[in-house]
């Protein structure tokens, strides 16, 4: 899978990765903070972060001993342009997308407990 569009859609296909993106809408986060709400190992979260990074949806940088994650919202531009080609979709409104991701995270949190 080498097409950037395929990589972005594959990254977005997983609910954990979508939840991570929602969390990063608020602010940059340390990897350990990203992992906190999930019932999985830090290694599993790191794999999700690697997929999001490869898709260009987030960037990671080391600050001292801590690795930080930052949302890269422009990475969705290609997917937005592709969907607009069908004429059925409005241009992606990042504010609306943020609300959608927030609702997804809230729904997932309610179903967990």
XYZ file of N, CA, C and O in Angstrom:
452
model
N 0.864 -1.171 0.000
C 0.000 0.000 0.000
C 0.908 1.230 0.000
O 1.391 1.665 1.022
N 1.120 1.806 -1.178
C 2.031 2.943 -1.255
C 1.330 4.246 -1.636
O 1.942 5.299 -1.574
N 0.077 4.172 -2.046
C -0.660 5.381 -2.382
C -0.964 6.149 -1.092
O -1.538 5.590 -0.157
N -0.557 7.437 -1.016
C -0.803 8.207 0.215
C -2.268 8.218 0.636
O -2.578 8.177 1.831
N -3.175 8.230 -0.314
C -4.599 8.224 0.011
C -5.000 6.908 0.681
O -5.745 6.905 1.656
N -4.475 5.793 0.184
C -4.745 4.497 0.800
C -4.228 4.468 2.237
O -4.892 3.944 3.134
N -3.060 5.030 2.442
C -2.446 5.021 3.772
C -3.276 5.858 4.745
O -3.510 5.449 5.883
N -3.766 7.013 4.304
C -4.591 7.870 5.172
C -5.898 7.161 5.525
O -6.280 7.090 6.699
N -6.584 6.587 4.532
C -7.853 5.922 4.813
C -7.647 4.678 5.688
O -8.466 4.393 6.558
N -6.563 3.953 5.469
C -6.277 2.787 6.314
C -6.041 3.220 7.759
O -6.511 2.568 8.697
N -5.349 4.330 7.939
C -5.097 4.837 9.289
C -6.400 5.265 9.953
O -6.611 5.031 11.151
N -7.295 5.878 9.198
C -8.572 6.348 9.746
C -9.571 5.214 9.982
O -10.577 5.416 10.664
N -9.296 4.043 9.447
C -10.244 2.934 9.557
C -10.337 2.362 10.963
O -11.319 1.704 11.292
N -9.352 2.628 11.789
C -9.336 2.043 13.128
C -9.904 3.008 14.169
O -9.490 4.171 14.228
N -10.845 2.572 15.010
C -11.457 3.471 16.000
C -10.470 4.003 17.042
O -10.621 5.135 17.502
N -9.473 3.219 17.398
C -8.475 3.705 18.362
C -7.695 4.867 17.767
O -7.467 5.883 18.431
N -7.322 4.742 16.510
C -6.559 5.829 15.867
C -7.423 7.068 15.691
O -6.941 8.193 15.857
N -8.704 6.890 15.384
C -9.592 8.054 15.296
C -9.724 8.723 16.661
O -9.733 9.962 16.766
N -9.808 7.929 17.721
C -9.883 8.492 19.076
C -8.603 9.260 19.417
O -8.659 10.335 20.022
N -7.469 8.744 19.007
C -6.199 9.439 19.246
C -6.194 10.785 18.529
O -5.792 11.803 19.097
N -6.658 10.802 17.292
C -6.722 12.064 16.543
C -7.626 13.067 17.253
O -7.313 14.254 17.338
N -8.737 12.583 17.777
C -9.648 13.456 18.511
C -8.959 14.061 19.719
O -9.082 15.258 19.992
N -8.224 13.253 20.436
C -7.498 13.742 21.614
C -6.478 14.810 21.224
O -6.312 15.806 21.923
N -5.825 14.616 20.098
C -4.790 15.553 19.664
C -5.361 16.842 19.088
O -4.620 17.792 18.855
N -6.679 16.879 18.870
C -7.303 18.134 18.440
C -7.156 19.201 19.514
O -7.088 20.387 19.221
N -7.133 18.774 20.767
C -7.030 19.702 21.896
C -5.653 20.344 21.979
O -5.535 21.542 22.161
N -4.603 19.516 21.910
C -3.242 20.017 22.085
C -2.268 18.875 21.825
O -2.662 17.712 21.750
N -0.996 19.210 21.723
C 0.045 18.195 21.638
C 0.007 17.370 22.923
O -0.351 17.884 23.988
N 0.372 16.095 22.814
C 0.348 15.227 23.991
C 1.569 14.324 24.004
O 2.042 13.895 22.943
N 2.036 14.024 25.210
C 3.078 13.027 25.375
C 2.486 11.656 25.067
O 1.299 11.413 25.289
N 3.313 10.752 24.560
C 2.852 9.409 24.209
C 2.199 8.730 25.415
O 1.158 8.088 25.277
N 2.775 8.883 26.585
C 2.200 8.251 27.777
C 0.816 8.809 28.085
O -0.065 8.084 28.541
N 0.602 10.098 27.830
C -0.722 10.697 28.045
C -1.728 10.202 27.009
O -2.901 10.024 27.316
N -1.258 9.997 25.781
C -2.129 9.451 24.738
C -2.593 8.057 25.148
O -3.758 7.700 24.967
N -1.706 7.282 25.742
C -2.009 5.893 26.089
C -2.956 5.759 27.280
O -3.669 4.757 27.394
N -3.007 6.758 28.141
C -3.738 6.660 29.413
C -5.182 6.186 29.289
O -5.589 5.280 30.011
N -6.014 6.738 28.406
C -7.426 6.322 28.406
C -7.695 4.948 27.782
O -8.817 4.462 27.837
N -6.683 4.328 27.204
C -6.903 3.069 26.489
C -6.490 1.873 27.338
O -5.500 1.923 28.059
N -7.244 0.807 27.222
C -6.924 -0.421 27.935
C -6.067 -1.312 27.041
O -6.487 -2.383 26.604
N -4.868 -0.822 26.759
C -3.910 -1.592 25.965
C -2.510 -1.163 26.371
O -2.335 -0.138 27.037
N -1.542 -1.920 25.957
C -0.161 -1.646 26.356
C 0.379 -0.409 25.642
O -0.141 0.020 24.602
N 1.434 0.134 26.214
C 2.107 1.267 25.593
C 2.671 0.868 24.227
O 2.665 1.657 23.290
N 3.115 -0.386 24.118
C 3.621 -0.883 22.830
C 2.523 -0.881 21.768
O 2.771 -0.523 20.606
N 1.305 -1.254 22.152
C 0.187 -1.252 21.200
C -0.154 0.171 20.768
O -0.384 0.426 19.579
N -0.161 1.094 21.722
C -0.421 2.503 21.380
C 0.676 3.017 20.457
O 0.398 3.733 19.488
N 1.912 2.641 20.728
C 3.028 3.074 19.881
C 2.858 2.598 18.443
O 3.192 3.321 17.503
N 2.312 1.398 18.275
C 2.057 0.900 16.914
C 1.000 1.755 16.216
O 1.139 2.087 15.035
N -0.049 2.115 16.946
C -1.074 2.994 16.375
C -0.470 4.347 16.002
O -0.760 4.896 14.932
N 0.381 4.883 16.870
C 1.017 6.177 16.595
C 1.937 6.094 15.385
O 2.017 7.042 14.601
N 2.605 4.974 15.220
C 3.472 4.786 14.049
C 2.646 4.817 12.763
O 3.038 5.453 11.777
N 1.498 4.171 12.771
C 0.626 4.165 11.588
C 0.129 5.578 11.291
O 0.129 6.019 10.135
N -0.283 6.306 12.329
C -0.740 7.687 12.131
C 0.388 8.575 11.624
O 0.164 9.457 10.790
N 1.597 8.334 12.102
C 2.752 9.118 11.656
C 3.071 8.824 10.201
O 3.294 9.740 9.409
N 3.076 7.554 9.835
C 3.353 7.174 8.436
C 2.318 7.753 7.486
O 2.621 8.077 6.342
N 1.095 7.877 7.962
C 0.021 8.461 7.140
C 0.130 9.981 7.083
O -0.583 10.622 6.314
N 1.001 10.557 7.914
C 1.160 12.011 7.929
C 0.099 12.713 8.761
O 0.030 13.940 8.770
N -0.738 11.957 9.458
C -1.820 12.551 10.244
C -1.319 13.157 11.548
O -1.951 14.056 12.097
N -0.208 12.636 12.060
C 0.431 13.222 13.237
C 1.930 13.292 12.989
O 2.455 12.639 12.085
N 2.600 14.096 13.801
C 4.056 14.081 13.822
C 4.472 13.799 15.255
O 3.712 14.034 16.189
N 5.662 13.263 15.404
C 6.194 12.971 16.727
C 7.569 13.595 16.845
O 8.340 13.590 15.891
N 7.842 14.135 18.018
C 9.175 14.690 18.266
C 9.562 14.424 19.706
O 8.710 14.356 20.591
N 10.833 14.259 19.897
C 11.343 14.011 21.239
C 11.762 15.337 21.851
O 12.505 16.098 21.251
N 11.236 15.616 23.046
C 11.600 16.805 23.809
C 12.161 16.306 25.133
O 11.395 15.865 25.997
N 13.464 16.372 25.253
C 14.091 15.779 26.427
C 13.921 14.277 26.362
O 14.254 13.642 25.380
N 13.373 13.705 27.417
C 13.139 12.258 27.464
C 11.735 11.871 27.020
O 11.393 10.694 26.982
N 10.920 12.849 26.699
C 9.508 12.598 26.403
C 9.246 12.735 24.906
O 9.659 13.701 24.275
N 8.517 11.764 24.352
C 8.107 11.822 22.950
C 6.713 12.433 22.892
O 5.790 11.983 23.574
N 6.563 13.481 22.068
C 5.302 14.220 21.945
C 4.670 13.957 20.594
O 5.355 13.773 19.585
N 3.351 13.985 20.563
C 2.569 13.799 19.342
C 1.811 15.081 19.036
O 1.281 15.721 19.939
N 1.757 15.409 17.761
C 1.070 16.617 17.315
C 0.214 16.277 16.096
O 0.660 15.583 15.180
N -1.006 16.768 16.080
C -1.908 16.565 14.957
C -1.428 17.359 13.747
O -0.998 18.498 13.876
N -1.513 16.752 12.575
C -1.166 17.413 11.311
C -2.422 17.436 10.437
O -2.616 16.583 9.581
N -3.329 18.401 10.675
C -4.638 18.380 9.998
C -4.574 18.519 8.480
O -5.488 18.073 7.786
N -3.528 19.103 7.942
C -3.440 19.249 6.487
C -3.303 17.909 5.780
O -3.522 17.819 4.573
N -2.972 16.866 6.525
C -2.832 15.539 5.914
C -4.151 15.019 5.377
O -4.182 14.134 4.531
N -5.256 15.582 5.834
C -6.575 15.148 5.359
C -6.981 15.823 4.055
O -7.997 15.481 3.468
N -6.197 16.774 3.608
C -6.549 17.532 2.414
C -6.723 16.618 1.190
O -7.679 16.741 0.439
N -5.819 15.668 0.998
C -5.909 14.764 -0.152
C -7.181 13.929 -0.130
O -7.836 13.746 -1.158
N -7.547 13.435 1.060
C -8.777 12.656 1.193
C -9.991 13.533 0.918
O -10.947 13.108 0.268
N -9.938 14.768 1.374
C -11.041 15.706 1.151
C -11.222 15.978 -0.343
O -12.336 15.945 -0.868
N -10.128 16.222 -1.023
C -10.182 16.493 -2.459
C -10.723 15.277 -3.206
O -11.562 15.400 -4.097
N -10.286 14.099 -2.803
C -10.757 12.873 -3.448
C -12.258 12.718 -3.255
O -12.984 12.416 -4.212
N -12.761 12.936 -2.048
C -14.199 12.791 -1.789
C -15.005 13.844 -2.542
O -16.112 13.566 -3.006
N -14.460 15.034 -2.693
C -15.166 16.084 -3.425
C -15.355 15.706 -4.884
O -16.305 16.154 -5.530
N -14.474 14.858 -5.395
C -14.565 14.424 -6.785
C -15.843 13.667 -7.089
O -16.249 13.569 -8.241
N -16.494 13.152 -6.088
C -17.750 12.443 -6.298
C -18.932 13.390 -6.372
O -20.039 12.978 -6.696
N -18.721 14.654 -6.023
C -19.770 15.645 -6.109
C -20.847 15.513 -5.049
O -21.766 16.308 -5.000
N -20.737 14.510 -4.199
C -21.748 14.298 -3.165
C -21.304 14.864 -1.822
O -22.080 14.891 -0.885
N -20.073 15.261 -1.745
C -19.525 15.674 -0.471
C -19.143 17.144 -0.489
O -18.627 17.645 -1.478
N -19.405 17.793 0.596
C -18.965 19.171 0.768
C -17.478 19.151 1.089
O -16.957 18.153 1.575
N -16.786 20.255 0.862
C -15.393 20.303 1.303
C -15.330 20.017 2.806
O -16.229 20.377 3.555
N -14.266 19.320 3.209
C -14.133 18.975 4.623
C -13.945 20.240 5.440
O -13.029 21.027 5.210
N -14.865 20.445 6.347
C -14.788 21.559 7.292
C -14.100 21.007 8.528
O -14.639 20.129 9.201
N -12.886 21.500 8.829
C -12.119 20.938 9.933
C -12.831 21.118 11.267
O -12.709 20.276 12.153
N -13.608 22.186 11.425
C -14.372 22.362 12.666
C -15.430 21.261 12.784
O -15.619 20.672 13.849
N -16.111 20.980 11.678
C -17.118 19.920 11.688
C -16.455 18.563 11.898
O -16.989 17.706 12.614
N -15.298 18.369 11.299
C -14.572 17.118 11.476
C -14.152 16.947 12.938
O -14.255 15.858 13.503
N -13.743 18.034 13.558
C -13.377 18.008 14.980
C -14.585 17.597 15.832
O -14.470 16.763 16.726
N -15.748 18.167 15.532
C -16.954 17.810 16.275
C -17.306 16.330 16.072
O -17.682 15.631 17.008
N -17.165 15.871 14.846
C -17.423 14.466 14.548
C -16.500 13.564 15.358
O -16.953 12.604 15.989
N -15.204 13.871 15.360
C -14.260 13.049 16.109
C -14.557 13.095 17.606
O -14.459 12.075 18.293
N -14.943 14.248 18.108
C -15.282 14.377 19.533
C -16.485 13.501 19.866
O -16.514 12.825 20.898
N -17.493 13.482 18.992
C -18.674 12.639 19.209
C -18.299 11.162 19.181
O -18.799 10.374 19.982
N -17.415 10.796 18.259
C -16.973 9.406 18.169
C -16.283 8.979 19.460
O -16.538 7.897 19.982
N -15.420 9.837 19.980
C -14.703 9.530 21.205
C -15.668 9.419 22.377
O -15.578 8.513 23.204
N -16.631 10.324 22.436
C -17.630 10.305 23.509
C -18.470 9.031 23.440
O -18.713 8.382 24.456
N -18.890 8.656 22.255
C -19.680 7.443 22.071
C -18.873 6.221 22.481
O -19.379 5.343 23.176
N -17.624 6.186 22.083
C -16.761 5.057 22.440
C -16.559 4.993 23.950
O -16.597 3.914 24.546
N -16.379 6.128 24.597
C -16.187 6.168 26.048
C -17.443 5.662 26.769
O -17.341 4.945 27.770
N -18.612 6.003 26.257
C -19.874 5.553 26.873
C -20.050 4.052 26.736
O -20.571 3.399 27.634
N -19.622 3.491 25.605
C -19.789 2.070 25.407
C -18.790 1.248 26.234
O -19.047 0.103 26.529
N -17.678 1.856 26.601
C -16.681 1.173 27.438
C -17.086 1.110 28.902
O -16.669 0.242 29.624
N -17.795 2.083 29.352
C -18.075 2.014 30.783
C -19.020 3.025 31.182
O -19.497 3.381 32.080
